[in-house]
Tab-separated table of C-alpha atoms and ligand atoms in Angstrom:
chain	number	residue	atom	x	y	z
A	1	UNK	CA	-3.572	33.457	-3.691
A	2	UNK	CA	-3.760	33.816	-7.466
A	3	UNK	CA	-6.184	31.402	-9.102
A	4	UNK	CA	-5.861	31.223	-12.911
A	5	UNK	CA	-9.207	31.671	-14.682
A	6	UNK	CA	-8.784	28.453	-16.650
A	7	UNK	CA	-8.512	26.426	-13.436
A	8	UNK	CA	-11.531	28.106	-11.852
A	9	UNK	CA	-13.695	27.706	-14.951
A	10	UNK	CA	-12.547	24.081	-15.449
A	11	UNK	CA	-13.462	23.222	-11.863
A	12	UNK	CA	-16.946	24.687	-11.832
A	13	UNK	CA	-18.973	22.323	-9.643
A	14	UNK	CA	-22.423	22.955	-11.142
A	15	UNK	CA	-24.575	20.080	-12.436
A	16	UNK	CA	-23.815	21.030	-16.061
A	17	UNK	CA	-20.073	20.777	-15.468
A	18	UNK	CA	-19.914	17.788	-13.055
A	19	UNK	CA	-22.319	14.837	-13.146
A	20	UNK	CA	-24.148	14.910	-9.825
A	21	UNK	CA	-24.211	11.092	-9.468
A	22	UNK	CA	-20.949	9.883	-10.994
A	23	UNK	CA	-18.891	12.957	-9.985
A	24	UNK	CA	-17.288	12.868	-13.432
A	25	UNK	CA	-16.438	15.993	-15.417
A	26	UNK	CA	-19.025	16.724	-18.112
A	27	UNK	CA	-17.393	19.931	-19.256
A	28	UNK	CA	-15.119	19.819	-22.321
A	29	UNK	CA	-12.139	21.607	-20.809
A	30	UNK	CA	-10.548	22.428	-24.140
A	31	UNK	CA	-13.651	24.149	-25.482
A	32	UNK	CA	-13.123	26.810	-22.785
A	33	UNK	CA	-11.662	29.825	-24.636
A	34	UNK	CA	-7.994	30.266	-23.761
A	35	UNK	CA	-8.665	33.925	-22.896
A	36	UNK	CA	-11.627	33.090	-20.597
A	37	UNK	CA	-12.260	35.942	-18.185
A	38	UNK	CA	-14.618	36.973	-15.403
A	39	UNK	CA	-17.340	39.391	-16.557
A	40	UNK	CA	-19.007	39.831	-13.181
A	41	UNK	CA	-18.788	38.549	-9.659
A	42	UNK	CA	-20.850	38.798	-6.533
A	43	UNK	CA	-19.581	37.936	-3.071
A	44	UNK	CA	-22.154	36.247	-0.890
A	45	UNK	CA	-22.058	34.995	2.656
A	46	UNK	CA	-21.266	31.384	1.699
A	47	UNK	CA	-19.305	31.908	-1.503
A	48	UNK	CA	-18.800	33.757	-4.780
A	49	UNK	CA	-20.999	33.860	-7.899
A	50	UNK	CA	-18.999	34.302	-11.072
A	51	UNK	CA	-20.286	35.319	-14.535
A	52	UNK	CA	-17.868	34.104	-17.207
A	53	UNK	CA	-17.048	35.606	-20.614
A	54	UNK	CA	-18.292	32.377	-22.258
A	55	UNK	CA	-21.748	33.049	-20.800
A	56	UNK	CA	-21.571	30.374	-18.067
A	57	UNK	CA	-22.407	31.179	-14.437
A	58	UNK	CA	-20.580	29.430	-11.597
A	59	UNK	CA	-20.875	29.407	-7.858
A	60	UNK	CA	-17.887	28.603	-5.664
A	61	UNK	CA	-18.417	28.055	-1.977
A	62	UNK	CA	-15.889	29.336	0.545
A	63	UNK	CA	-15.185	25.762	1.629
A	64	UNK	CA	-14.384	24.755	-1.939
A	65	UNK	CA	-12.012	27.677	-2.464
A	66	UNK	CA	-10.355	27.115	0.882
A	67	UNK	CA	-9.726	23.426	0.113
A	68	UNK	CA	-8.466	24.223	-3.348
A	69	UNK	CA	-6.111	27.031	-2.362
A	70	UNK	CA	-4.824	26.873	1.144
A	71	UNK	CA	-5.188	23.397	2.533
A	72	UNK	CA	-2.223	21.742	0.855
A	73	UNK	CA	-0.957	19.858	3.904
A	74	UNK	CA	-4.318	18.336	4.711
A	75	UNK	CA	-5.004	17.622	1.040
A	76	UNK	CA	-1.762	15.716	0.934
A	77	UNK	CA	-2.719	13.639	3.968
A	78	UNK	CA	-6.231	12.817	2.774
A	79	UNK	CA	-5.379	12.207	-0.869
A	80	UNK	CA	-2.354	10.018	-0.188
A	81	UNK	CA	-4.015	8.271	2.733
A	82	UNK	CA	-1.103	9.210	4.983
A	83	UNK	CA	-1.103	8.317	8.653
A	84	UNK	CA	1.248	8.787	11.552
A	85	UNK	CA	3.622	5.836	11.184
A	86	UNK	CA	4.813	3.775	14.118
A	87	UNK	CA	8.234	2.491	13.130
A	88	UNK	CA	9.057	-0.708	15.047
A	89	UNK	CA	11.755	-3.248	15.785
A	90	UNK	CA	11.899	-6.611	17.583
A	91	UNK	CA	10.361	-5.078	20.714
A	92	UNK	CA	6.951	-4.962	19.000
A	93	UNK	CA	6.708	-8.634	20.087
A	94	UNK	CA	5.480	-7.564	23.525
A	95	UNK	CA	2.429	-5.709	22.183
A	96	UNK	CA	1.720	-6.289	18.478
A	97	UNK	CA	-1.301	-4.561	16.888
A	98	UNK	CA	-4.359	-6.801	16.942
A	99	UNK	CA	-8.117	-6.869	16.578
A	100	UNK	CA	-10.502	-9.562	17.794
A	101	UNK	CA	-12.649	-11.547	15.371
A	102	UNK	CA	-15.432	-11.159	17.966
A	103	UNK	CA	-15.912	-7.646	16.548
A	104	UNK	CA	-16.604	-8.988	13.042
A	105	UNK	CA	-20.194	-7.734	12.998
A	106	UNK	CA	-19.290	-4.246	14.196
A	107	UNK	CA	-19.490	-1.497	11.587
A	108	UNK	CA	-15.967	-0.308	12.353
A	109	UNK	CA	-14.313	-3.764	12.237
A	110	UNK	CA	-12.515	-3.172	8.919
A	111	UNK	CA	-11.670	0.398	9.900
A	112	UNK	CA	-9.923	-0.841	13.045
A	113	UNK	CA	-7.891	-3.341	11.031
A	114	UNK	CA	-6.873	-0.904	8.285
A	115	UNK	CA	-5.994	1.873	10.738
A	116	UNK	CA	-3.554	-0.493	12.434
A	117	UNK	CA	-2.079	-1.724	9.160
A	118	UNK	CA	-1.609	1.859	7.981
A	119	UNK	CA	0.121	2.752	11.228
A	120	UNK	CA	2.201	-0.366	11.938
A	121	UNK	CA	2.285	-2.108	8.573
A	122	UNK	CA	0.515	-5.175	9.980
A	123	UNK	CA	-2.301	-6.388	12.192
A	124	UNK	CA	-3.380	-9.710	13.675
A	125	UNK	CA	-6.972	-10.776	13.824
A	126	UNK	CA	-7.359	-13.221	16.704
A	127	UNK	CA	-9.868	-16.019	17.222
A	128	UNK	CA	-10.717	-16.463	13.542
A	129	UNK	CA	-12.376	-19.873	12.957
A	130	UNK	CA	-9.791	-22.273	11.499
A	131	UNK	CA	-11.685	-25.488	10.771
A	132	UNK	CA	-12.199	-24.258	7.231
A	133	UNK	CA	-10.793	-21.359	5.195
A	134	UNK	CA	-14.121	-19.628	4.406
A	135	UNK	CA	-14.264	-17.275	7.439
A	136	UNK	CA	-10.793	-15.979	6.530
A	137	UNK	CA	-11.848	-15.460	2.909
A	138	UNK	CA	-15.040	-13.627	3.974
A	139	UNK	CA	-13.046	-11.396	6.302
A	140	UNK	CA	-10.543	-10.444	3.582
A	141	UNK	CA	-13.338	-9.766	1.117
A	142	UNK	CA	-14.718	-7.186	3.536
A	143	UNK	CA	-11.514	-5.195	2.949
A	144	UNK	CA	-11.719	-5.515	-0.826
A	145	UNK	CA	-11.848	-8.060	-3.610
A	146	UNK	CA	-8.991	-10.530	-3.753
A	147	UNK	CA	-6.319	-10.162	-6.385
A	148	UNK	CA	-5.846	-13.122	-8.678
A	149	UNK	CA	-2.338	-14.009	-9.885
A	150	UNK	CA	-0.875	-16.930	-11.836
A	151	UNK	CA	-1.060	-18.826	-8.499
A	152	UNK	CA	-4.819	-18.286	-8.288
A	153	UNK	CA	-6.899	-15.999	-6.050
A	154	UNK	CA	-7.669	-16.922	-2.449
A	155	UNK	CA	-5.344	-19.836	-1.717
A	156	UNK	CA	-5.603	-22.798	0.634
A	157	UNK	CA	-2.679	-25.151	0.388
A	158	UNK	CA	-0.557	-27.705	2.185
A	159	UNK	CA	3.215	-27.414	1.609
A	160	UNK	CA	3.809	-29.722	-1.369
A	161	UNK	CA	5.615	-27.654	-4.062
A	162	UNK	CA	2.500	-27.734	-6.260
A	163	UNK	CA	3.047	-24.180	-7.427
A	164	UNK	CA	6.791	-24.288	-8.146
A	165	UNK	CA	7.773	-21.524	-5.746
A	166	UNK	CA	9.867	-21.835	-2.577
A	167	UNK	CA	6.892	-20.403	-0.633
A	168	UNK	CA	5.210	-23.780	-1.125
A	169	UNK	CA	8.118	-25.796	0.316
A	170	UNK	CA	9.227	-26.271	3.937
A	171	UNK	CA	12.622	-24.520	3.693
A	172	UNK	CA	13.475	-21.329	5.588
A	173	UNK	CA	12.670	-18.050	3.828
A	174	UNK	CA	14.640	-14.856	4.475
A	175	UNK	CA	12.745	-11.615	4.978
A	176	UNK	CA	11.387	-10.429	1.622
A	177	UNK	CA	8.471	-8.685	-0.017
A	178	UNK	CA	6.198	-10.595	-2.389
A	179	UNK	CA	5.474	-10.111	-6.072
A	180	UNK	CA	8.382	-7.809	-6.925
A	181	UNK	CA	7.861	-9.321	-10.391
A	182	UNK	CA	4.782	-7.108	-10.844
A	183	UNK	CA	5.071	-3.390	-11.575
A	184	UNK	CA	2.276	-3.038	-8.976
A	185	UNK	CA	3.227	-5.508	-6.233
A	186	UNK	CA	0.490	-6.933	-4.012
A	187	UNK	CA	-0.653	-4.287	-1.521
A	188	UNK	CA	-1.784	-6.464	1.342
A	189	UNK	CA	-0.866	-10.042	1.979
A	190	UNK	CA	-2.702	-12.304	4.421
A	191	UNK	CA	-1.667	-15.609	6.000
A	192	UNK	CA	-3.674	-17.874	8.206
A	193	UNK	CA	-2.066	-21.080	9.480
A	194	UNK	CA	-5.087	-23.376	9.640
A	195	UNK	CA	-3.231	-26.416	10.957
A	196	UNK	CA	0.250	-27.768	11.604
A	197	UNK	CA	0.460	-31.508	12.229
A	198	UNK	CA	3.170	-34.135	12.554
A	199	UNK	CA	5.976	-31.602	13.008
A	200	UNK	CA	7.275	-28.316	14.317
A	201	UNK	CA	9.074	-25.073	13.400
A	202	UNK	CA	7.911	-22.555	10.831
A	203	UNK	CA	8.014	-19.440	13.003
A	204	UNK	CA	7.016	-16.299	11.118
A	205	UNK	CA	9.423	-13.405	10.673
A	206	UNK	CA	8.368	-9.798	10.144
A	207	UNK	CA	10.736	-6.879	9.538
A	208	UNK	CA	9.619	-3.258	9.258
A	209	UNK	CA	11.111	-2.167	5.916
A	210	UNK	CA	10.611	1.499	6.836
A	211	UNK	CA	12.668	0.969	10.006
A	212	UNK	CA	15.458	-0.663	8.001
A	213	UNK	CA	15.302	2.206	5.479
A	214	UNK	CA	15.592	4.706	8.344
A	215	UNK	CA	18.611	2.818	9.713
A	216	UNK	CA	20.302	2.855	6.326
A	217	UNK	CA	19.466	6.524	5.746
A	218	UNK	CA	21.062	7.422	9.079
A	219	UNK	CA	24.136	5.244	8.632
A	220	UNK	CA	24.947	5.467	4.923
A	221	UNK	CA	23.299	8.139	2.747
A	222	UNK	CA	25.232	7.024	-0.304
A	223	UNK	CA	23.975	3.454	-0.104
A	224	UNK	CA	20.447	4.775	0.476
A	225	UNK	CA	20.752	6.891	-2.651
A	226	UNK	CA	21.911	3.920	-4.747
A	227	UNK	CA	19.011	1.732	-3.579
A	228	UNK	CA	16.595	4.605	-4.240
A	229	UNK	CA	17.720	5.251	-7.810
A	230	UNK	CA	19.050	2.074	-9.422
A	231	UNK	CA	16.354	-0.055	-11.058
A	232	UNK	CA	16.261	-3.774	-10.363
A	233	UNK	CA	14.479	-6.314	-12.566
A	234	UNK	CA	12.619	-9.356	-11.245
A	235	UNK	CA	10.849	-12.403	-12.591
A	236	UNK	CA	8.588	-15.337	-11.709
A	237	UNK	CA	9.366	-18.223	-14.036
A	238	UNK	CA	8.748	-21.397	-12.016
A	239	UNK	CA	5.464	-22.374	-13.662
A	240	UNK	CA	5.335	-24.040	-17.054
A	241	UNK	CA	4.837	-21.524	-19.857
A	242	UNK	CA	5.047	-18.533	-17.524
A	243	UNK	CA	7.717	-15.891	-17.017
A	244	UNK	CA	6.214	-12.805	-15.449
A	245	UNK	CA	8.326	-9.671	-15.448
A	246	UNK	CA	7.420	-6.046	-14.729
A	247	UNK	CA	7.425	-3.674	-17.725
A	248	UNK	CA	10.492	-1.955	-16.244
A	249	UNK	CA	12.867	-2.305	-13.324
A	250	UNK	CA	12.156	-0.529	-10.029
A	251	UNK	CA	14.500	0.539	-7.223
A	252	UNK	CA	14.484	-1.237	-3.855
A	253	UNK	CA	13.296	1.991	-2.217
A	254	UNK	CA	10.586	3.903	-4.060
A	255	UNK	CA	9.713	7.456	-3.063
A	256	UNK	CA	6.840	9.784	-3.737
A	257	UNK	CA	8.811	12.389	-5.644
A	258	UNK	CA	6.426	15.247	-4.729
A	259	UNK	CA	6.382	14.707	-0.968
A	260	UNK	CA	9.743	12.955	-0.633
A	261	UNK	CA	8.099	10.232	1.466
A	262	UNK	CA	9.290	6.654	1.276
A	263	UNK	CA	6.461	4.817	-0.451
A	264	UNK	CA	7.506	1.257	-1.047
A	265	UNK	CA	10.163	-1.329	-0.250
A	266	UNK	CA	10.788	-4.007	-2.879
A	267	UNK	CA	13.160	-6.669	-1.642
A	268	UNK	CA	13.276	-10.207	-2.912
A	269	UNK	CA	16.696	-11.626	-3.652
A	270	UNK	CA	15.223	-14.953	-4.878
A	271	UNK	CA	13.239	-13.279	-7.657
A	272	UNK	CA	15.850	-10.676	-8.585
A	273	UNK	CA	17.027	-10.526	-12.202
A	274	UNK	CA	19.408	-7.904	-13.609
A	275	UNK	CA	20.433	-4.641	-11.980
A	276	UNK	CA	20.176	-1.658	-14.338
A	277	UNK	CA	23.788	-0.482	-14.204
A	278	UNK	CA	26.548	-0.987	-16.760
A	279	UNK	CA	28.446	-4.184	-15.920
A	280	UNK	CA	31.591	-2.316	-14.853
A	281	UNK	CA	29.581	-0.363	-12.232
A	282	UNK	CA	27.206	-3.047	-10.995
A	283	UNK	CA	29.271	-3.551	-7.807
A	284	UNK	CA	27.989	-0.144	-6.603
A	285	UNK	CA	24.552	-1.695	-6.225
A	286	UNK	CA	25.933	-4.857	-4.583
A	287	UNK	CA	27.837	-2.791	-2.023
A	288	UNK	CA	24.718	-0.805	-1.108
A	289	UNK	CA	22.505	-3.916	-1.075
A	290	UNK	CA	24.957	-5.687	1.258
A	291	UNK	CA	24.522	-2.880	3.794
A	292	UNK	CA	20.747	-3.061	3.430
A	293	UNK	CA	20.767	-6.839	3.822
A	294	UNK	CA	22.827	-6.613	7.029
A	295	UNK	CA	20.230	-4.232	8.521
A	296	UNK	CA	17.356	-6.481	7.414
A	297	UNK	CA	19.063	-9.360	9.243
A	298	UNK	CA	20.046	-7.365	12.319
A	299	UNK	CA	18.594	-9.205	15.342
A	300	UNK	CA	17.111	-6.004	16.746
A	301	UNK	CA	15.067	-5.511	13.580
A	302	UNK	CA	13.648	-9.031	13.437
A	303	UNK	CA	10.287	-9.784	14.977
A	304	UNK	CA	9.646	-13.529	15.258
A	305	UNK	CA	6.262	-14.987	16.109
A	306	UNK	CA	5.011	-18.556	16.122
A	307	UNK	CA	1.629	-18.248	14.466
A	308	UNK	CA	-1.093	-20.584	15.669
A	309	UNK	CA	-4.446	-21.534	14.124
A	310	UNK	CA	-6.979	-18.769	14.782
A	311	UNK	CA	-4.530	-15.905	14.343
A	312	UNK	CA	-4.756	-14.280	10.920
A	313	UNK	CA	-1.865	-12.027	9.905
A	314	UNK	CA	-2.482	-9.207	7.414
A	315	UNK	CA	0.399	-6.968	6.418
A	316	UNK	CA	1.373	-4.151	4.060
A	317	UNK	CA	3.572	-5.816	1.450
A	318	UNK	CA	4.863	-2.384	0.370
A	319	UNK	CA	6.402	-1.880	3.796
A	320	UNK	CA	6.778	-5.023	5.903
A	321	UNK	CA	9.052	-7.888	4.850
A	322	UNK	CA	8.152	-11.430	5.850
A	323	UNK	CA	9.933	-14.749	6.145
A	324	UNK	CA	9.821	-17.942	8.148
A	325	UNK	CA	12.037	-20.593	9.670
A	326	UNK	CA	12.175	-24.142	8.301
A	327	UNK	CA	9.560	-26.594	9.541
A	328	UNK	CA	8.733	-30.251	9.536
A	329	UNK	CA	5.349	-31.893	9.144
A	330	UNK	CA	2.317	-30.631	7.267
A	331	UNK	CA	1.134	-27.044	7.329
A	332	UNK	CA	-2.151	-25.941	5.872
A	333	UNK	CA	-2.188	-22.234	5.122
A	334	UNK	CA	-4.773	-20.015	3.488
A	335	UNK	CA	-4.509	-16.413	2.441
A	336	UNK	CA	-4.695	-13.869	-0.343
A	337	UNK	CA	-3.417	-10.664	-1.882
A	338	UNK	CA	-5.312	-7.377	-2.044
A	339	UNK	CA	-4.323	-4.488	-4.340
A	340	UNK	CA	-2.674	-1.416	-2.895
A	341	UNK	CA	-5.068	1.124	-4.438
A	342	UNK	CA	-8.067	-0.872	-3.241
A	343	UNK	CA	-7.025	-1.091	0.402
A	344	UNK	CA	-5.670	2.450	0.689
A	345	UNK	CA	-8.840	3.817	-0.948
A	346	UNK	CA	-10.914	1.789	1.497
A	347	UNK	CA	-8.776	3.052	4.375
A	348	UNK	CA	-9.323	6.651	3.276
A	349	UNK	CA	-13.087	6.256	2.948
A	350	UNK	CA	-13.392	4.597	6.365
A	351	UNK	CA	-10.956	6.894	8.120
A	352	UNK	CA	-11.988	10.258	6.622
A	353	UNK	CA	-15.456	9.597	5.149
A	354	UNK	CA	-16.621	10.085	1.569
A	355	UNK	CA	-17.351	13.797	1.880
A	356	UNK	CA	-13.860	14.620	3.098
A	357	UNK	CA	-12.204	12.359	0.535
A	358	UNK	CA	-14.141	13.988	-2.314
A	359	UNK	CA	-13.598	17.528	-1.049
A	360	UNK	CA	-9.837	16.960	-1.188
A	361	UNK	CA	-9.816	15.869	-4.821
A	362	UNK	CA	-9.038	19.237	-6.369
G	401	FE2	FE1	6.502	-14.463	0.526
G	402	ZN	ZN1	-20.666	24.903	-14.369
């Protein structure tokens, strides 16, 4: 493996080059002479000492060099917080991923929840107190801080159209992802039905967006390509004085261009604005989206569950679509959004530990 001198000098790990507490780079990279070279080196049992032409001395441990040079696959997994995915369909109803609230005080409570969400895209927490919303809020705050939006932060509402969005009504909602009108859509979304009185209905629908993407990929590559490349604009304009729009359009299927992995599903026909194709070609997107929509609505892909007070649902809004059937009566629901980077970073720290996360930075 060839390691360019500039990289090795720039990544010296000594206390002069990296702050021991903050882990931030102290070294001015661009003061390193462009022709920096190694004057001397000494191989030791646990690493290599290097004397540089700029007078600096560095020590590189074998572990550091191994991580930096040869461990690309593992680095990828740790850095991106990847996990083995369980792709599911309607049959998940017989054994959905869940954790008991009884384990709240255990040190690995949040780890158990996030591991399941990473794997399945969602997790239930059963037996959460439902007389008031605070226990749900406390639980979510253990994952990370709650993301405020123009609707507020942690919410607790009864269906009354107070916030000018169909989510606050009692009509049926097709499977969708939330906040496509942000360039960084909400990472996690949580719902807890605290009470449902004087009526019925309102079953919850979950659809694994990665399963639907797999179905489309296997049945129509061309449509998959269109949904992966054509940008779609969105907006949230129901509140007085507000029209939120992302700074650019984004495709329905977003990929990590380095690894090729599917990263995010953005699907919300209610909040869709223009499709970034010339008008005379816009039907190409509609044709592809029609195929996608049919797979989203395929019975075998729909997982329906009647949520009851005490069962908190947390799901990955970048993967799992949600909806609900119409209902009558009054429903009190609380919940919140958590940012993607915050929950994935937390997942990585709990799953791999700080040392491993930091050793896979370079
Ligand atoms: Fe929603
Ligand atoms: Zn140094």
